[in-house]
Short mmCIF file of C-alpha atoms in Angstrom, two decimals:
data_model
loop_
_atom_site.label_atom_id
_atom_site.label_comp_id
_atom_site.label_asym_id
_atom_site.label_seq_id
_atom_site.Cartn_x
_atom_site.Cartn_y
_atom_site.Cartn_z
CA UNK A 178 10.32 100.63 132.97
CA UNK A 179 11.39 104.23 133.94
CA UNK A 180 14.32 106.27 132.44
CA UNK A 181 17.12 105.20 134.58
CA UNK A 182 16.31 101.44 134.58
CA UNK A 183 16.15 101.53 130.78
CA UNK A 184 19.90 103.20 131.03
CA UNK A 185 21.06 101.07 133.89
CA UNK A 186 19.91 97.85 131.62
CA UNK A 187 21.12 98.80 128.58
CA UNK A 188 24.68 100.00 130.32
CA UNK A 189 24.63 96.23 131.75
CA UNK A 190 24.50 94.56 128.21
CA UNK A 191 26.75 96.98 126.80
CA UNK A 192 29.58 95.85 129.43
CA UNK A 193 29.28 92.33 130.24
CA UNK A 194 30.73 91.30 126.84
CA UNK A 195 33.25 93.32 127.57
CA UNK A 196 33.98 91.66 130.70
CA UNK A 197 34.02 88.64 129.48
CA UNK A 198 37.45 90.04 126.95
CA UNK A 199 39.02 91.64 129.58
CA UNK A 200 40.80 88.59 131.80
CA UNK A 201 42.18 87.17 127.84
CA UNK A 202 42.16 90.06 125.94
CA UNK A 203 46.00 90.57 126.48
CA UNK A 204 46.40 86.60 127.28
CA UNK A 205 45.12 85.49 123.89
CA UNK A 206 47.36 86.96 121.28
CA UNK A 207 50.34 85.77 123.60
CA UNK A 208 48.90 82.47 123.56
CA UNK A 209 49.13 81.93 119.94
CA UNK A 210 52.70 83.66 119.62
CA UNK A 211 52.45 87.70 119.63
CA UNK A 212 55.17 89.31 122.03
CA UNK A 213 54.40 91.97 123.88
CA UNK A 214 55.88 94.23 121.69
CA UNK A 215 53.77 92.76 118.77
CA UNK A 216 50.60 92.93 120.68
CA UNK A 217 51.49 96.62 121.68
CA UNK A 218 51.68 97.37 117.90
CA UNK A 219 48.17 95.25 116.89
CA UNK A 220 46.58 97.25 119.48
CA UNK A 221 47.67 100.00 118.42
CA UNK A 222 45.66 99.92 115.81
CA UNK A 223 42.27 100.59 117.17
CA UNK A 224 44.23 104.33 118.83
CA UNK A 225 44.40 105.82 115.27
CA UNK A 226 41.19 104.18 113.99
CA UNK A 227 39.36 106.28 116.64
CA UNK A 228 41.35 109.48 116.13
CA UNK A 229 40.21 109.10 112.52
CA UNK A 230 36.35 108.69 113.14
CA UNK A 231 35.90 109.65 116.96
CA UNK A 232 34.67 113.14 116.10
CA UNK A 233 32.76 112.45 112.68
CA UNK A 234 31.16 109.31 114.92
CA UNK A 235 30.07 111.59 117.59
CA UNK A 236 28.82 114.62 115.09
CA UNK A 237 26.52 111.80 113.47
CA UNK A 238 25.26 110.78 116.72
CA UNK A 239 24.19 114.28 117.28
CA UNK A 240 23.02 114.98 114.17
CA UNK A 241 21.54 111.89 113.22
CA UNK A 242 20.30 110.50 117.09
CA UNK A 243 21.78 108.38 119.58
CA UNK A 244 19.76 104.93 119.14
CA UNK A 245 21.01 104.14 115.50
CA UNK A 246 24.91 104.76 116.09
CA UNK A 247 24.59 103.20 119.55
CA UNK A 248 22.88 99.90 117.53
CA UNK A 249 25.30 100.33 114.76
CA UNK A 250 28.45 100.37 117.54
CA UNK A 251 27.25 96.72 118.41
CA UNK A 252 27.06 95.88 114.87
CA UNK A 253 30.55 96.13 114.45
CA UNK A 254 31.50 95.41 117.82
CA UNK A 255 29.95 91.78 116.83
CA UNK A 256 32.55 91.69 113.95
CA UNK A 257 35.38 92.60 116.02
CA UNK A 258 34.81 89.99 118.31
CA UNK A 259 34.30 87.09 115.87
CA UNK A 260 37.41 88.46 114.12
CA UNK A 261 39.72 88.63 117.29
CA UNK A 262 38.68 84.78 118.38
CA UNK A 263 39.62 83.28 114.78
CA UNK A 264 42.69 85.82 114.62
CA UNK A 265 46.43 83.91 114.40
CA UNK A 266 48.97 87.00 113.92
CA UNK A 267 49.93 90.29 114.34
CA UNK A 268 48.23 91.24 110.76
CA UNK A 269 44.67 89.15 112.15
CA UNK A 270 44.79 90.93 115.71
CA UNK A 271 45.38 94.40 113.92
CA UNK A 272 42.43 94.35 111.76
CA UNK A 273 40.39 93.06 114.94
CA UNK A 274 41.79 95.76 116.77
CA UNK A 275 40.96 97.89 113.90
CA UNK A 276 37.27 97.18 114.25
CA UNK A 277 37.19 97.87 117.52
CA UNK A 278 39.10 101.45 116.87
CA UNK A 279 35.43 101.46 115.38
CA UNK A 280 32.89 99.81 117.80
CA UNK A 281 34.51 102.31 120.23
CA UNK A 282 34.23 105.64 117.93
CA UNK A 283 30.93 104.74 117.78
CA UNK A 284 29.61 103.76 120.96
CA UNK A 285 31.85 106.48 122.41
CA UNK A 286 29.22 109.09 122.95
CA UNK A 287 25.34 107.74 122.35
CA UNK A 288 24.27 105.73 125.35
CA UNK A 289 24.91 108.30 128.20
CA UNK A 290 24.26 111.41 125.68
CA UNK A 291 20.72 109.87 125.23
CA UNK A 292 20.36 109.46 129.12
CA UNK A 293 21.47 112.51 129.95
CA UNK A 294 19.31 114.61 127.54
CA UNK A 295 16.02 112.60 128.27
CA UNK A 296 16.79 112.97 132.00
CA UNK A 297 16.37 117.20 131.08
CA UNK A 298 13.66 116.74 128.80
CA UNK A 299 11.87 115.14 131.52
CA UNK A 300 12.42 117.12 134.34
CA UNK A 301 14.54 114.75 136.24
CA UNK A 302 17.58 116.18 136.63
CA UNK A 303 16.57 118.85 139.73
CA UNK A 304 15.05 121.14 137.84
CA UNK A 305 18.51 122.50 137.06
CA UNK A 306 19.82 121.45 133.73
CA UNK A 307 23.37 121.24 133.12
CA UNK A 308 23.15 124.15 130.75
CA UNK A 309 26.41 124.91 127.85
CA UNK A 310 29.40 127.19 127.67
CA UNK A 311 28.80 129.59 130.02
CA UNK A 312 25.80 129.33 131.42
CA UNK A 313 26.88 125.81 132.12
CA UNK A 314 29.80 126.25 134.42
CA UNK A 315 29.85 125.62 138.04
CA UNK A 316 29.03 127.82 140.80
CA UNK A 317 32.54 128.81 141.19
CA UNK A 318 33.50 129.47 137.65
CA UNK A 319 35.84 126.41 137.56
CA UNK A 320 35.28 122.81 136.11
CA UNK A 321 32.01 121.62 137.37
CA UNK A 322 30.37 123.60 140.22
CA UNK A 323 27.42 122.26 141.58
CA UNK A 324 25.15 122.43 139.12
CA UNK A 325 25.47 118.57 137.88
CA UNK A 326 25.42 116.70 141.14
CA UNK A 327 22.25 115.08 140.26
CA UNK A 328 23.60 114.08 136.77
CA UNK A 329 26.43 112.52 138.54
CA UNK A 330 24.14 110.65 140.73
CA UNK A 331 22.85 108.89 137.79
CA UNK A 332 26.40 108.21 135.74
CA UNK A 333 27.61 106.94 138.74
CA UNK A 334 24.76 104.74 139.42
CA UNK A 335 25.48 103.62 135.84
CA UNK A 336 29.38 103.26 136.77
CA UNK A 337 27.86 100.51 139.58
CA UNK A 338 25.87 98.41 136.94
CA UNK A 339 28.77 98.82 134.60
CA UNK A 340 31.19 97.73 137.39
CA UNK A 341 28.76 94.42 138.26
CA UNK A 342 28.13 93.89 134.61
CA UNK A 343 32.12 93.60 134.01
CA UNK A 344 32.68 91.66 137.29
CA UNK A 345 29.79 89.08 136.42
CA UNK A 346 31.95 88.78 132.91
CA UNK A 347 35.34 87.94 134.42
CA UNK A 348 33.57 85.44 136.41
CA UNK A 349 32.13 84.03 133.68
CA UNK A 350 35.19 83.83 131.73
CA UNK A 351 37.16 82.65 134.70
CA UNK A 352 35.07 79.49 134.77
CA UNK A 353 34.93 78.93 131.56
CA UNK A 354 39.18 78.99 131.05
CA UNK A 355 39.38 76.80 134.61
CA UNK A 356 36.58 74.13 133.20
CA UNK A 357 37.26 74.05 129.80
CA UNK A 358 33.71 73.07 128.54
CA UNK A 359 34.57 72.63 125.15
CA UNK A 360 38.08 71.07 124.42
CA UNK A 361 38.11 71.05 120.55
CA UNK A 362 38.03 75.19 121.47
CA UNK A 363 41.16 77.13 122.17
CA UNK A 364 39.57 77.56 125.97
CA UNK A 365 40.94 81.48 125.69
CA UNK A 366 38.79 82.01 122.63
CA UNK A 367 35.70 81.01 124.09
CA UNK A 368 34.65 83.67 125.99
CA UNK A 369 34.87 86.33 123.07
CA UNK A 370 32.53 83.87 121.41
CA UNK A 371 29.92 84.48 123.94
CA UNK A 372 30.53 87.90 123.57
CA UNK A 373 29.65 87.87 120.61
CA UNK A 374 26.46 86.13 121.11
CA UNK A 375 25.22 88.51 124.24
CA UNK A 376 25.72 91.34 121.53
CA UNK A 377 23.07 90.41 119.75
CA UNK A 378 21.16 90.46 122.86
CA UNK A 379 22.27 93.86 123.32
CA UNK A 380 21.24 94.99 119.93
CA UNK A 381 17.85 93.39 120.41
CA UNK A 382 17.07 94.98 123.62
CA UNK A 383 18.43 98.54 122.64
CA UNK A 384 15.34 98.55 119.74
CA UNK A 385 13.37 98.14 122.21
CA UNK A 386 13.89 100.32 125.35
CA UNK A 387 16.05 102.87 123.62
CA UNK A 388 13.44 105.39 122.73
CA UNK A 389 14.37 109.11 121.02
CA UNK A 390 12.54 111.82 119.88
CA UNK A 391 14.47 112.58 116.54
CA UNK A 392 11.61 115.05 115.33
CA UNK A 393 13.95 118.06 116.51
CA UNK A 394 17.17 116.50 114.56
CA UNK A 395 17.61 116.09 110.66
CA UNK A 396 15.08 113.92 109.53
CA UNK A 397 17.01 111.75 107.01
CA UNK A 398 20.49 109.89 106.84
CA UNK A 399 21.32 112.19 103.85
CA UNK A 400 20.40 115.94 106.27
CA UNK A 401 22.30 113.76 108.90
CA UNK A 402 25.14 113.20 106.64
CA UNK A 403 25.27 117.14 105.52
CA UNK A 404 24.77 118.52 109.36
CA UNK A 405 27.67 116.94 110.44
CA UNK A 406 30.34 118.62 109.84
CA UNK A 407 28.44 121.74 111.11
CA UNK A 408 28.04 119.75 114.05
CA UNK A 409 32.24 118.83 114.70
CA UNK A 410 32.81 122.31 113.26
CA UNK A 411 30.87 123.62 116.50
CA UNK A 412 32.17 121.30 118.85
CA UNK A 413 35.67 121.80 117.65
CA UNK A 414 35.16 125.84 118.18
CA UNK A 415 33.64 125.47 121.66
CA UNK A 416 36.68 123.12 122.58
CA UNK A 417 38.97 126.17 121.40
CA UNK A 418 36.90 128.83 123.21
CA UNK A 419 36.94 127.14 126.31
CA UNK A 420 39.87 126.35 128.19
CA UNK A 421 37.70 124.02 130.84
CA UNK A 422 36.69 121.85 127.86
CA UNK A 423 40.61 122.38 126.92
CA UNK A 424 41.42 120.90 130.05
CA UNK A 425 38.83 117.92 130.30
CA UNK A 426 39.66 116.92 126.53
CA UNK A 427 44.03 116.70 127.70
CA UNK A 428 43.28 114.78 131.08
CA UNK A 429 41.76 111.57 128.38
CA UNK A 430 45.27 111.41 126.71
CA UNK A 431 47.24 111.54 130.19
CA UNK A 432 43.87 108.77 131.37
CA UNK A 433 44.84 106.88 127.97
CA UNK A 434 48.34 106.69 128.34
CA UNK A 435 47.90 105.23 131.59
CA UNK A 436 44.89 102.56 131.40
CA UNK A 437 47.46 100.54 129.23
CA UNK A 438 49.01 99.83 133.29
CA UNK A 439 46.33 98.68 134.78
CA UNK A 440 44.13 97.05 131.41
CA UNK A 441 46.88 95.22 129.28
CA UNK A 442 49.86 94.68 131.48
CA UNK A 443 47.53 93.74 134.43
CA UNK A 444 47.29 89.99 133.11
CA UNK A 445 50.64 89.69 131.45
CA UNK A 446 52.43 90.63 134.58
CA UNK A 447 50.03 88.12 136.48
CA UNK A 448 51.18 85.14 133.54
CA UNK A 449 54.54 86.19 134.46
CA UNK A 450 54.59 85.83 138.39
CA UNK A 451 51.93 82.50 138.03
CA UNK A 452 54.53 80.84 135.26
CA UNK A 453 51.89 80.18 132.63
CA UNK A 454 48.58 82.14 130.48
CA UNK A 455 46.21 79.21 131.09
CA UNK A 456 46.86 79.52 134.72
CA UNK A 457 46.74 83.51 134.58
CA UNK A 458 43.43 83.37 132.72
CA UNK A 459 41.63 81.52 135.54
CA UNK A 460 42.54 83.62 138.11
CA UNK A 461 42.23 86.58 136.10
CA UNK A 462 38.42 85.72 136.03
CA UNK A 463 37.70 86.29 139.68
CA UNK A 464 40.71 88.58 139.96
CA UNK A 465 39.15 90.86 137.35
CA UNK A 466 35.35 90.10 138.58
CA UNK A 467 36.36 91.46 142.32
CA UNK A 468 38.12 94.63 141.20
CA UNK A 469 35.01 95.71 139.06
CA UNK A 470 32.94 94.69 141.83
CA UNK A 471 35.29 97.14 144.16
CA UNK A 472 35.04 99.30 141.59
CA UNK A 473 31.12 99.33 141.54
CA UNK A 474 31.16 99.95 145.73
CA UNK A 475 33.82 102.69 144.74
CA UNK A 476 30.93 104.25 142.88
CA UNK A 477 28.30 104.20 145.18
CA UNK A 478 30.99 107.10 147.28
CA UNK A 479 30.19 109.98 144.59
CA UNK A 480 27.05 111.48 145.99
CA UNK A 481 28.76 110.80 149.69
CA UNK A 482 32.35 113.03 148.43
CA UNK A 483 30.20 115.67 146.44
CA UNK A 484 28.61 116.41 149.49
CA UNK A 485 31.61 117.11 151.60
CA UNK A 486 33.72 118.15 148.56
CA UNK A 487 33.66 119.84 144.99
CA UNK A 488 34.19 117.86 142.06
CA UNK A 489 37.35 119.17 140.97
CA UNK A 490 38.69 118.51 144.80
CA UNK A 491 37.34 114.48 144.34
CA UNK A 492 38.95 114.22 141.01
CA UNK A 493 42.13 115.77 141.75
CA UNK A 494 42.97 113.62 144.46
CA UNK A 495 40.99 110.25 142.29
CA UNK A 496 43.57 110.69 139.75
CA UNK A 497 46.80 111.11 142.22
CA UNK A 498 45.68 108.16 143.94
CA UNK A 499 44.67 105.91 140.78
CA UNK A 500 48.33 106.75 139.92
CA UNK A 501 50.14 105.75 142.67
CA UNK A 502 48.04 102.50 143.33
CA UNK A 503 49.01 101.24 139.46
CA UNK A 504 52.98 102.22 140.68
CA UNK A 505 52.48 100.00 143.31
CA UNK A 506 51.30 97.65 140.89
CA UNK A 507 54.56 97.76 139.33
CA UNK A 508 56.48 97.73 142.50
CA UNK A 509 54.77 94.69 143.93
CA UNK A 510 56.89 91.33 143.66
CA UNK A 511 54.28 88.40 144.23
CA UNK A 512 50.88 87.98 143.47
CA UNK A 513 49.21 88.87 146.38
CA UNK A 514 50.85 92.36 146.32
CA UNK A 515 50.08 92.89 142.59
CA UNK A 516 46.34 91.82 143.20
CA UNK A 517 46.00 93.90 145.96
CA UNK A 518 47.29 96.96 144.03
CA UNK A 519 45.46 96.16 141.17
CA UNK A 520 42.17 96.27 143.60
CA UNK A 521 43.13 100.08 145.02
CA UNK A 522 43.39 100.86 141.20
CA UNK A 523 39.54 100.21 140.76
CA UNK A 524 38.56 101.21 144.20
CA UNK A 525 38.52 104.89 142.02
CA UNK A 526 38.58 103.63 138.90
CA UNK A 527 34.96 104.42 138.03
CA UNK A 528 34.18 107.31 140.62
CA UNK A 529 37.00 109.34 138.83
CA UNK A 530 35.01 108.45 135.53
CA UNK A 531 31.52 109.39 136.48
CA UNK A 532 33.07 112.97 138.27
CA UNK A 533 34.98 113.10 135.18
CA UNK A 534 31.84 112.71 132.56
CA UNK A 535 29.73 115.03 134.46
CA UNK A 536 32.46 117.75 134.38
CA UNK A 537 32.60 117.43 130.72
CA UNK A 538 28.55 116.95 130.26
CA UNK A 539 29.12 120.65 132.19
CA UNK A 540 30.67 122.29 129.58
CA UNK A 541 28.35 121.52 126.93
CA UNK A 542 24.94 121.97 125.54
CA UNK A 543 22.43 119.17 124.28
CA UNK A 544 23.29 120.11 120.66
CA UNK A 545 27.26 119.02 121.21
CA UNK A 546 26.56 116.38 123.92
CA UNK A 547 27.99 113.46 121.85
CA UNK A 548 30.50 115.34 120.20
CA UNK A 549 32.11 116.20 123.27
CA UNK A 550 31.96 113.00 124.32
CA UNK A 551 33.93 111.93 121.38
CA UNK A 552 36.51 114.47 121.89
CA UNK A 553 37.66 113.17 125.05
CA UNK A 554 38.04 109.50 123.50
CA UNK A 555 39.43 110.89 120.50
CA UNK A 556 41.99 111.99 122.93
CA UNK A 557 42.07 109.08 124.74
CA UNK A 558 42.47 106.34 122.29
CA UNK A 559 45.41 107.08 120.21
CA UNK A 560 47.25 108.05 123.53
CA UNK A 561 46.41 104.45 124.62
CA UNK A 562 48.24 103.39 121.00
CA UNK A 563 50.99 105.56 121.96
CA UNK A 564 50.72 103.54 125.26
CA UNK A 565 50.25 100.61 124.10
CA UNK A 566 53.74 100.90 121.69
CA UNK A 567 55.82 102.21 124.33
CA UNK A 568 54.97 100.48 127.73
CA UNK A 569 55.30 97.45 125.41
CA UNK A 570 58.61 97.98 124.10
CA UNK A 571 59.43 99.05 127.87
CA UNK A 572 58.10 95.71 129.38
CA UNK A 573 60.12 93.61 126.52
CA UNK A 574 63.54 95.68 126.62
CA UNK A 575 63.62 96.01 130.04
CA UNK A 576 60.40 94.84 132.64
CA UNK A 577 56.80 94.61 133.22
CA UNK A 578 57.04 96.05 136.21
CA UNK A 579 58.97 99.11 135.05
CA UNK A 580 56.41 99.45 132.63
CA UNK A 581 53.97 99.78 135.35
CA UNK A 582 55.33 102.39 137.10
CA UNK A 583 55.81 104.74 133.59
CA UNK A 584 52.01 104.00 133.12
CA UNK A 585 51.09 105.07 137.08
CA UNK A 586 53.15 108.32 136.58
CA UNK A 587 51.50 109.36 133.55
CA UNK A 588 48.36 108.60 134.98
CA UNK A 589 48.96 110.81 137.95
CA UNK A 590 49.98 113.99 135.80
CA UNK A 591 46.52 114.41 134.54
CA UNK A 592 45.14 115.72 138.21
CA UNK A 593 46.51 119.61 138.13
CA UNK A 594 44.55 120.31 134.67
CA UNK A 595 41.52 119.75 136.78
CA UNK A 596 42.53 123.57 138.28
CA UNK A 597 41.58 125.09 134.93
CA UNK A 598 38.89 127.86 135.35
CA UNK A 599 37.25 129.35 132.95
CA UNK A 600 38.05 132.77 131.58
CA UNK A 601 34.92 134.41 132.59
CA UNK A 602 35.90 133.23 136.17
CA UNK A 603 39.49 134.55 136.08
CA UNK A 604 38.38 137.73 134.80
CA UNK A 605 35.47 138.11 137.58
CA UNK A 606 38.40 137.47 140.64
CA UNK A 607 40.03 139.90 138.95
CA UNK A 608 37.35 142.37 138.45
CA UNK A 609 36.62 141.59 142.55
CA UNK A 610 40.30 141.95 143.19
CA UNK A 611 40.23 145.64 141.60
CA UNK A 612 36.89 146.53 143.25
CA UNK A 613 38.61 145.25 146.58
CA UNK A 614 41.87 147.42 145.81
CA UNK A 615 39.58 150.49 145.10
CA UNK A 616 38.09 150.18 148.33
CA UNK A 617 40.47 149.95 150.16
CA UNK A 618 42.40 153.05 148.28
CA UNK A 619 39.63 155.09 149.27
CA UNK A 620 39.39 154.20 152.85
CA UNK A 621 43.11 153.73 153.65
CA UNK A 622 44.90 156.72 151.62
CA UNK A 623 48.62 157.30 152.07
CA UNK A 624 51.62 156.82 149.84
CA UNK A 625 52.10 152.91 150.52
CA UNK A 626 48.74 151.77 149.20
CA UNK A 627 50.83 148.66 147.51
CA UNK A 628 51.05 147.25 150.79
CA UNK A 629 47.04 146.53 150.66
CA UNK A 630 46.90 145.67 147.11
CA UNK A 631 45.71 142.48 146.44
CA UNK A 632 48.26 140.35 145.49
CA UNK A 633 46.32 138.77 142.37
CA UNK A 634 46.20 142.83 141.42
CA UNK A 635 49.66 143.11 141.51
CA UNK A 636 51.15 140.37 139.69
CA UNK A 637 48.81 142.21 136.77
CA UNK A 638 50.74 145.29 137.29
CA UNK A 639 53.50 143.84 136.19
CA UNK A 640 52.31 142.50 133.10
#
């Protein structure tokens, strides 16, 4: 089994326990008496668990190796699970929701860190490399460049199997609510209990396809344990030093804020216009199982808009329109509208993610892969608390649907910070702007050379 089938099947075991949770993640705590205030709050929880261990997580991974934190994330993932499905209040679903704040600090950064640094070592990635700091920006100075098209090829193939793996899940759990096959089970409960099970799978299979050459990292837990802080330490200086990484690092708390629309409300607004959770967890299934599906086909379009367009042009416009489509959600006043808006939300869902990722992978060097990785979640997750808290106090004071459209405007703000360019490529337009001035100065002569100054050279002037 190659590289990339080894990713692609460990990326499909990673995500079809998860979507199996998502069409009663939300469904669940209501069902056994949480408002949506209260399940704001227990959610919360896993936000500020991840702010507290996203970056250590992602310095161990990069100190220690990706293959034992990835196993170790499904460890604990299998804890969170069992915990959520026997859980029976707000304190129960917090301390689920606290393990997960885990299982996601974790698992954050490993998988597609390992994939992406054995595609180098190997040669596989055009010969190019993605490259760190500098050296690794794009062709035009900005976010991204050209330089990791073929890495994007392979995320996004990923982003495919991710979106088939999740769609196979909320078919699976849509089936399972409808039928009912065991009736002395709460029938929402069931499907985190076959998470739980294909976790173990997952574990099993990642010892044995995951393979990493650690000879190059610290040898023991203990070195791993000492290198990393020297490992954040870095990661947190090359996030200050560059205002790219800057950028990439904000757009996951504007992302964060916003997934709350389109993850958690989703099926609460559907129990609301179907009169009933039961009901809404059926058709969540297959309503859940199509987007990702949609979301999959949406992935396959990267290498077709990188070819036509840069990837801070695709993401840009990914983010406006993921934004609007999750208003519309809120806007919508049956069913049919609200499904139909919730499937233009995952038409770009994972596109934007894979462009996203490769930016980022752009920025960086092997040596900080994970940890910048973990930076963008750790920005992400505790704006999805803050999320979580607010668009839930929003949908119980006044609606759902309001709620909704807060989430699709946040989500939407995130697309100018994809503009950032990095210093060295501000100061080289405005090292080409002066040469250009010169030029011109010498050619043109007279006493109203301003009127063929560059602009960009003028607005210096004036500094």
């Amino acid at each position: 089994m190659n590289l990339r089938s080894r990713f692609w099947t460990l990326s499909a075991l990673r995500w079809l326990p998860t979507g199996l949770i998502i069409p009663v993640h939300a469904l669940l705590p209501l069902d056994r008496g949480l408002s949506i205030a209260e399940l704001g709050a227990a959610f919360a929880v896993q936000g500020i668990v991840v702010l507290c261990l996203e970056l250590p997580t992602g310095g161990f991974a990069d100190a220690m190796g990706r293959k034992p934190v990835f196993i170790a994330s499904a460890v604990v993932a299998l804890a969170s699970y069992v915990m959520f499905a026997l859980a029976d209040s707000v304190l129960w679903f917090a301390l689920a929701s606290g393990l997960t704040g885990v299982f996601r600090a974790l698992d954050s950064g490993p998988l597609n860190a390992w994939y992406v640094d054995e595609m180098i070592d190997t040669g596989m990635n055009d010969g190019r490399g993605l490259g760190g700091g500098a050296a690794g920006k794009g062709d035009d100075g900005g976010i991204g460049g050209g330089r990791g098209k073929s890495v994007a090829k392979g995320l996004s193939g990923a982003g495919t199997i991710t979106g088939l793996s999740i769609a196979a899940g909320a078919v699976l759990t849509g089936g399972i609510v409808a039928w009912n096959p065991f009736p002395s089970m709460d029938r929402l409960a069931v499907p985190i209990w076959l998470a739980a099970a294909l976790t173990l799978v997952q574990i099993t299979v990642t010892m044995l396809l995951m393979n990493e050459d650690r000879s190059a990292r610290v040898g023991r837990l203990l070195g791993s344990v000492k290198a990393t802080p020297r490992t954040i330490a870095d990661g947190a200086r090359l996030m200050w030093r560059s205002p790219v990484l800057r950028a990439l690092v904000a757009v996951e708390v504007f992302w964060g804020f916003g997934m709350i629309g389109f993850e958690t409300l989703m099926p609460i607004r559907l129990s609301e216009v179907l009169s009933g959770p039961d009901l809404a967890g059926s058709v969540m299934g297959p309503v859940s199982a199509a987007a990702w599906g949609i979301s999959a086909a949406g992935a396959l379009t990267v290498p077709l808009l990188l070819r036509r367009l840069s990837m801070v042009t695709v993401s840009v416009a990914l983010r406006i329109v993921q934004g609007g489509t999750v208003i519309a959600m809120g806007l919508a006043a049956g069913p049919i509208g609200l499904i139909i808006a919730f499937f233009a939300t995952y038409a770009v869902h994972t596109a934007a993610g894979a462009i996203y990722e490769t930016l980022l992978h752009d920025q960086v060097g092997s040596r900080h892969r994970a940890t910048a990785l973990s930076l963008a979640s750790m920005a992400a997750q505790p704006a999805g608390s803050v999320g979580a808290v607010v668009l839930g106090l929003l949908a119980t004071g006044a609606s759902t649907g309001l709620a909704l459209v807060a989430a699709g405007v946040v989500l939407a703000m995130a697309a100018p910070l994809f503009l950032v360019k990095a210093k060295s490529a501000v100061k080289e337009k405005s090292r080409k702007a002066g040469a250009e001035w010169e030029e011109r100065k010498a050619h043109c002569g007279g006493p109203n050379l301003e009127s063929v100054r560059p602009v960009a050279d003028r607005r210096t002037s004036r500094r």
